[in-house]
Amino acid sequence: MSEDSVLTYEKKGPIAFFTFNRPEQMNAMNQEVYDLLEAAVKDYSADDSLLCGVISGAGGNFSAGGDLKEKVKRLHQSYGIFPTYRAMENCPKPFIAAVDGYCMASGFNCAVMFCDFRICTERAKFGVPVVKRGLTARYPNTYTYQMALGNVMYMVLTGKQLDAEQALRMGLVSEVVPHEKLMERATELAAMVCEGAPKHVQAYKQYFKRFVESPGSFGQSLIDMSFPNLRTSRDRTVGIDA
């Protein structure tokens, strides 16, 4: 994809970089953005040389959400997880969201629901203004995977934007960094992920995502599903077949 594309996709060693590139529109997502992101995620999933993905936005914002000036068929005329985010949900490899500025609505969903963890700058703003806009929240139950129920209610019912400090305190982000250090730190974290055994990284991602959906007594069943090649010798784990 060219630098003029509304979404750029670059491969640097084992790390894939996805960048929303509509800075004059605060990286609002139109149909072209969704289509390019879907294609890029599928390429990332299929490329065995890539081990971790970093998603960010150009021009000082992550994304203001779906572009309300354009009729985005997949966003406004579909139910459940539409194809772009379905591709992210089905991807076995991890995504890190590097958030600067506004991370709202569909941008919030991309970073919070479909990336595996997030870092942000001190000027980041998070929000899901569904109440203010009179829209239907598409993934409200999954917000509780990241935050306590009371914090979800606080954010969604008031339509309040969370600043970086609040997002860190509520568990939405793992680190807050100076904005000029955002991509440097995101790349460092991605490199740390890449140091892990790929099949282990992917298996643990699968396990923990499933566990929050089916906790408790399903734990052993989820282990069996997420680690199909796990071998044990008496009481100690031997490992996963390479």
mmCIF file of C-alpha atoms in Angstrom:
data_model
loop_
_atom_site.group_PDB
_atom_site.id
_atom_site.type_symbol
_atom_site.label_atom_id
_atom_site.label_comp_id
_atom_site.label_asym_id
_atom_site.label_seq_id
_atom_site.Cartn_x
_atom_site.Cartn_y
_atom_site.Cartn_z
ATOM 1 C CA MET A 1 0.000 0.000 0.000
ATOM 2 C CA SER A 2 1.296 3.473 -0.865
ATOM 3 C CA GLU A 3 1.907 6.259 1.629
ATOM 4 C CA ASP A 4 -1.147 8.012 0.160
ATOM 5 C CA SER A 5 -3.406 5.087 1.048
ATOM 6 C CA VAL A 6 -6.070 5.633 3.714
ATOM 7 C CA LEU A 7 -4.495 2.686 5.527
ATOM 8 C CA THR A 8 -0.812 1.817 5.285
ATOM 9 C CA TYR A 9 0.485 -1.690 5.905
ATOM 10 C CA GLU A 10 4.200 -2.286 6.363
ATOM 11 C CA LYS A 11 6.266 -5.333 7.230
ATOM 12 C CA LYS A 12 9.455 -4.709 9.189
ATOM 13 C CA GLY A 13 11.063 -8.001 10.135
ATOM 14 C CA PRO A 14 8.548 -10.052 12.139
ATOM 15 C CA ILE A 15 6.363 -7.017 12.937
ATOM 16 C CA ALA A 16 3.432 -5.797 10.836
ATOM 17 C CA PHE A 17 2.441 -2.129 11.138
ATOM 18 C CA PHE A 18 -1.112 -1.045 10.324
ATOM 19 C CA THR A 19 -1.668 2.737 10.255
ATOM 20 C CA PHE A 20 -4.956 4.568 9.773
ATOM 21 C CA ASN A 21 -4.056 7.384 7.397
ATOM 22 C CA ARG A 22 -6.853 9.931 7.129
ATOM 23 C CA PRO A 23 -5.385 12.560 9.474
ATOM 24 C CA GLU A 24 -7.556 15.417 8.224
ATOM 25 C CA GLN A 25 -10.629 13.344 9.178
ATOM 26 C CA MET A 26 -9.089 12.258 12.505
ATOM 27 C CA ASN A 27 -8.670 8.831 10.883
ATOM 28 C CA ALA A 28 -12.407 8.238 10.699
ATOM 29 C CA MET A 29 -13.029 4.883 9.044
ATOM 30 C CA ASN A 30 -14.787 4.834 5.697
ATOM 31 C CA GLN A 31 -15.521 1.775 3.564
ATOM 32 C CA GLU A 32 -12.081 1.909 1.944
ATOM 33 C CA VAL A 33 -10.375 1.854 5.341
ATOM 34 C CA TYR A 34 -12.386 -1.157 6.448
ATOM 35 C CA ASP A 35 -11.712 -3.023 3.202
ATOM 36 C CA LEU A 36 -7.969 -2.330 3.295
ATOM 37 C CA LEU A 37 -7.721 -3.277 6.972
ATOM 38 C CA GLU A 38 -9.535 -6.544 6.336
ATOM 39 C CA ALA A 39 -7.192 -7.420 3.456
ATOM 40 C CA ALA A 40 -4.107 -6.459 5.478
ATOM 41 C CA VAL A 41 -5.181 -8.500 8.504
ATOM 42 C CA LYS A 42 -5.753 -11.554 6.322
ATOM 43 C CA ASP A 43 -2.283 -11.126 4.806
ATOM 44 C CA TYR A 44 -0.769 -10.763 8.290
ATOM 45 C CA SER A 45 -2.553 -13.924 9.422
ATOM 46 C CA ALA A 46 -1.268 -15.932 6.455
ATOM 47 C CA ASP A 47 2.351 -14.700 6.452
ATOM 48 C CA ASP A 48 4.376 -17.052 8.636
ATOM 49 C CA SER A 49 7.235 -14.552 8.866
ATOM 50 C CA LEU A 50 5.057 -12.091 10.781
ATOM 51 C CA LEU A 51 4.623 -12.633 14.513
ATOM 52 C CA CYS A 52 3.070 -9.457 15.952
ATOM 53 C CA GLY A 53 0.992 -6.564 14.636
ATOM 54 C CA VAL A 54 0.912 -2.915 15.754
ATOM 55 C CA ILE A 55 -2.089 -0.733 14.896
ATOM 56 C CA SER A 56 -1.870 3.054 15.151
ATOM 57 C CA GLY A 57 -3.134 6.246 13.540
ATOM 58 C CA ALA A 58 -1.367 9.021 11.656
ATOM 59 C CA GLY A 59 -1.470 12.703 12.540
ATOM 60 C CA GLY A 60 -1.989 12.574 16.293
ATOM 61 C CA ASN A 61 -5.172 10.478 16.551
ATOM 62 C CA PHE A 62 -5.903 6.760 16.562
ATOM 63 C CA SER A 63 -9.412 6.968 15.066
ATOM 64 C CA ALA A 64 -12.540 9.001 15.711
ATOM 65 C CA GLY A 65 -14.622 5.962 14.674
ATOM 66 C CA GLY A 66 -16.777 5.216 11.665
ATOM 67 C CA ASP A 67 -17.047 8.080 9.197
ATOM 68 C CA LEU A 68 -20.589 9.344 9.747
ATOM 69 C CA LYS A 69 -20.408 11.404 6.552
ATOM 70 C CA GLU A 70 -20.226 8.261 4.465
ATOM 71 C CA LYS A 71 -22.671 5.390 4.383
ATOM 72 C CA VAL A 72 -20.587 2.452 5.456
ATOM 73 C CA LYS A 73 -22.647 -0.588 4.512
ATOM 74 C CA ARG A 74 -20.727 -3.056 6.629
ATOM 75 C CA LEU A 75 -20.981 -0.822 9.668
ATOM 76 C CA HIS A 76 -24.568 0.389 9.494
ATOM 77 C CA GLN A 77 -26.400 -2.452 7.736
ATOM 78 C CA SER A 78 -24.942 -5.500 9.443
ATOM 79 C CA TYR A 79 -25.279 -7.154 12.820
ATOM 80 C CA GLY A 80 -22.736 -8.977 14.916
ATOM 81 C CA ILE A 81 -19.052 -8.649 14.048
ATOM 82 C CA PHE A 82 -18.739 -7.342 10.493
ATOM 83 C CA PRO A 83 -16.049 -8.778 8.191
ATOM 84 C CA THR A 84 -13.181 -6.418 9.029
ATOM 85 C CA TYR A 85 -13.299 -7.090 12.743
ATOM 86 C CA ARG A 86 -14.174 -10.725 12.145
ATOM 87 C CA ALA A 87 -10.816 -11.032 10.382
ATOM 88 C CA MET A 88 -9.112 -9.546 13.458
ATOM 89 C CA GLU A 89 -11.093 -11.783 15.804
ATOM 90 C CA ASN A 90 -10.110 -14.876 13.803
ATOM 91 C CA CYS A 91 -6.439 -13.917 13.538
ATOM 92 C CA PRO A 92 -4.345 -16.204 15.770
ATOM 93 C CA LYS A 93 -1.537 -13.651 16.069
ATOM 94 C CA PRO A 94 -1.447 -10.775 18.557
ATOM 95 C CA PHE A 95 -2.257 -7.121 17.900
ATOM 96 C CA ILE A 96 -0.972 -4.179 19.932
ATOM 97 C CA ALA A 97 -2.899 -0.903 19.702
ATOM 98 C CA ALA A 98 -0.710 2.204 19.942
ATOM 99 C CA VAL A 99 -3.162 4.976 20.782
ATOM 100 C CA ASP A 100 -2.583 8.704 20.495
ATOM 101 C CA GLY A 101 -5.317 11.319 20.590
ATOM 102 C CA TYR A 102 -8.893 10.271 19.971
ATOM 103 C CA CYS A 103 -9.876 6.597 20.106
ATOM 104 C CA MET A 104 -13.647 6.661 19.759
ATOM 105 C CA ALA A 105 -16.610 4.524 18.691
ATOM 106 C CA SER A 106 -15.459 2.028 16.037
ATOM 107 C CA GLY A 107 -11.868 3.099 16.701
ATOM 108 C CA PHE A 108 -12.420 2.213 20.368
ATOM 109 C CA ASN A 109 -13.790 -1.174 19.357
ATOM 110 C CA CYS A 110 -10.802 -1.817 17.110
ATOM 111 C CA ALA A 111 -8.287 -0.973 19.847
ATOM 112 C CA VAL A 112 -10.104 -2.375 22.876
ATOM 113 C CA MET A 113 -12.128 -5.327 21.620
ATOM 114 C CA PHE A 114 -9.990 -6.634 18.778
ATOM 115 C CA CYS A 115 -6.437 -5.802 19.852
ATOM 116 C CA ASP A 116 -4.828 -7.861 22.583
ATOM 117 C CA PHE A 117 -3.408 -5.022 24.619
ATOM 118 C CA ARG A 118 -2.945 -1.295 24.351
ATOM 119 C CA ILE A 119 -0.469 1.430 25.165
ATOM 120 C CA CYS A 120 -1.336 5.107 24.840
ATOM 121 C CA THR A 121 0.057 8.599 25.114
ATOM 122 C CA GLU A 122 -0.709 11.113 27.819
ATOM 123 C CA ARG A 123 -3.058 12.918 25.412
ATOM 124 C CA ALA A 124 -5.188 9.879 24.497
ATOM 125 C CA LYS A 125 -8.990 10.070 24.779
ATOM 126 C CA PHE A 126 -11.216 6.976 24.815
ATOM 127 C CA GLY A 127 -14.981 6.818 24.407
ATOM 128 C CA VAL A 128 -18.043 5.040 23.031
ATOM 129 C CA PRO A 129 -20.604 7.824 22.488
ATOM 130 C CA VAL A 130 -23.497 5.514 21.613
ATOM 131 C CA VAL A 131 -25.846 7.204 24.077
ATOM 132 C CA LYS A 132 -25.036 10.666 22.750
ATOM 133 C CA ARG A 133 -25.505 9.609 19.123
ATOM 134 C CA GLY A 134 -28.569 7.429 19.704
ATOM 135 C CA LEU A 135 -26.822 4.388 18.229
ATOM 136 C CA THR A 136 -26.805 0.756 19.279
ATOM 137 C CA ALA A 137 -23.631 -0.499 20.935
ATOM 138 C CA ARG A 138 -22.409 -3.373 18.805
ATOM 139 C CA TYR A 139 -20.207 -5.129 21.387
ATOM 140 C CA PRO A 140 -21.421 -3.906 24.814
ATOM 141 C CA ASN A 141 -21.032 -7.237 26.608
ATOM 142 C CA THR A 142 -17.404 -7.559 25.541
ATOM 143 C CA TYR A 143 -16.444 -4.250 27.151
ATOM 144 C CA THR A 144 -16.628 -6.093 30.477
ATOM 145 C CA TYR A 145 -13.711 -8.271 29.324
ATOM 146 C CA GLN A 146 -11.496 -5.219 29.814
ATOM 147 C CA MET A 147 -13.208 -3.281 32.610
ATOM 148 C CA ALA A 148 -15.329 -3.909 35.673
ATOM 149 C CA LEU A 149 -19.057 -3.648 35.018
ATOM 150 C CA GLY A 150 -19.373 -0.424 36.993
ATOM 151 C CA ASN A 151 -16.708 1.235 34.865
ATOM 152 C CA VAL A 152 -18.453 0.089 31.682
ATOM 153 C CA MET A 153 -21.704 1.599 32.938
ATOM 154 C CA TYR A 154 -19.894 4.792 33.918
ATOM 155 C CA MET A 155 -18.385 5.221 30.460
ATOM 156 C CA VAL A 156 -21.277 4.062 28.264
ATOM 157 C CA LEU A 157 -24.253 5.561 30.124
ATOM 158 C CA THR A 158 -22.658 8.976 30.553
ATOM 159 C CA GLY A 159 -20.923 9.030 27.165
ATOM 160 C CA LYS A 160 -17.896 10.365 29.030
ATOM 161 C CA GLN A 161 -14.484 10.363 27.408
ATOM 162 C CA LEU A 162 -11.722 8.753 29.436
ATOM 163 C CA ASP A 163 -8.312 10.378 29.544
ATOM 164 C CA ALA A 164 -5.090 8.363 29.645
ATOM 165 C CA GLU A 165 -4.888 8.287 33.441
ATOM 166 C CA GLN A 166 -8.458 7.023 33.776
ATOM 167 C CA ALA A 167 -7.927 4.447 31.021
ATOM 168 C CA LEU A 168 -4.854 3.122 32.833
ATOM 169 C CA ARG A 169 -6.656 2.993 36.168
ATOM 170 C CA MET A 170 -9.652 1.183 34.646
ATOM 171 C CA GLY A 171 -7.506 -1.400 32.868
ATOM 172 C CA LEU A 172 -8.068 -0.279 29.281
ATOM 173 C CA VAL A 173 -4.374 0.339 28.667
ATOM 174 C CA SER A 174 -1.194 -1.220 30.016
ATOM 175 C CA GLU A 175 1.172 1.748 29.712
ATOM 176 C CA VAL A 176 1.040 5.508 29.201
ATOM 177 C CA VAL A 177 4.027 6.988 27.387
ATOM 178 C CA PRO A 178 5.001 10.432 26.023
ATOM 179 C CA HIS A 179 3.475 10.911 22.583
ATOM 180 C CA GLU A 180 6.877 11.205 20.924
ATOM 181 C CA LYS A 181 7.832 7.772 22.320
ATOM 182 C CA LEU A 182 4.638 5.937 21.336
ATOM 183 C CA MET A 183 5.800 4.018 18.277
ATOM 184 C CA GLU A 184 9.235 3.378 19.752
ATOM 185 C CA ARG A 185 7.663 1.737 22.802
ATOM 186 C CA ALA A 186 5.050 -0.119 20.734
ATOM 187 C CA THR A 187 7.835 -1.547 18.580
ATOM 188 C CA GLU A 188 9.800 -2.574 21.692
ATOM 189 C CA LEU A 189 6.768 -4.412 23.071
ATOM 190 C CA ALA A 190 6.096 -6.078 19.725
ATOM 191 C CA ALA A 191 9.716 -7.241 19.618
ATOM 192 C CA MET A 192 9.281 -8.727 23.107
ATOM 193 C CA VAL A 193 6.213 -10.624 21.884
ATOM 194 C CA CYS A 194 8.207 -11.868 18.891
ATOM 195 C CA GLU A 195 10.818 -13.359 21.237
ATOM 196 C CA GLY A 196 8.263 -15.891 22.460
ATOM 197 C CA ALA A 197 7.700 -19.223 20.748
ATOM 198 C CA PRO A 198 5.051 -18.375 18.107
ATOM 199 C CA LYS A 199 2.817 -21.352 18.791
ATOM 200 C CA HIS A 200 2.909 -20.670 22.520
ATOM 201 C CA VAL A 201 2.021 -17.003 21.995
ATOM 202 C CA GLN A 202 -0.889 -17.902 19.730
ATOM 203 C CA ALA A 203 -2.116 -20.679 22.017
ATOM 204 C CA TYR A 204 -2.140 -18.425 25.075
ATOM 205 C CA LYS A 205 -3.972 -15.717 23.141
ATOM 206 C CA GLN A 206 -6.584 -18.290 22.158
ATOM 207 C CA TYR A 207 -6.896 -19.651 25.693
ATOM 208 C CA PHE A 208 -7.306 -16.350 27.514
ATOM 209 C CA LYS A 209 -9.800 -14.982 24.995
ATOM 210 C CA ARG A 210 -11.890 -18.120 25.353
ATOM 211 C CA PHE A 211 -11.598 -18.144 29.131
ATOM 212 C CA VAL A 212 -13.252 -14.756 29.586
ATOM 213 C CA GLU A 213 -16.162 -16.027 27.501
ATOM 214 C CA SER A 214 -16.479 -19.371 29.322
ATOM 215 C CA PRO A 215 -14.836 -19.118 32.757
ATOM 216 C CA GLY A 216 -14.838 -21.531 35.664
ATOM 217 C CA SER A 217 -15.390 -25.232 35.063
ATOM 218 C CA PHE A 218 -14.681 -24.874 31.354
ATOM 219 C CA GLY A 219 -11.030 -24.217 32.133
ATOM 220 C CA GLN A 220 -9.708 -27.686 31.336
ATOM 221 C CA SER A 221 -11.813 -27.944 28.188
ATOM 222 C CA LEU A 222 -10.397 -24.626 27.038
ATOM 223 C CA ILE A 223 -6.869 -25.860 27.710
ATOM 224 C CA ASP A 224 -7.578 -28.906 25.561
ATOM 225 C CA MET A 225 -8.948 -26.715 22.747
ATOM 226 C CA SER A 226 -6.283 -24.008 22.913
ATOM 227 C CA PHE A 227 -3.286 -26.295 23.423
ATOM 228 C CA PRO A 228 -4.151 -29.331 21.265
ATOM 229 C CA ASN A 229 -0.504 -30.442 21.144
ATOM 230 C CA LEU A 230 0.156 -30.032 24.861
ATOM 231 C CA ARG A 231 1.963 -33.015 26.299
ATOM 232 C CA THR A 232 2.337 -33.746 29.996
ATOM 233 C CA SER A 233 4.597 -36.100 31.878
ATOM 234 C CA ARG A 234 3.016 -36.967 35.203
ATOM 235 C CA ASP A 235 2.630 -33.645 37.036
ATOM 236 C CA ARG A 236 4.759 -31.368 34.869
ATOM 237 C CA THR A 237 4.145 -29.843 31.493
ATOM 238 C CA VAL A 238 6.635 -30.947 28.862
ATOM 239 C CA GLY A 239 5.621 -28.385 26.239
ATOM 240 C CA ILE A 240 3.911 -27.859 22.935
ATOM 241 C CA ASP A 241 4.991 -29.665 19.813
ATOM 242 C CA ALA A 242 6.871 -27.320 17.515
#
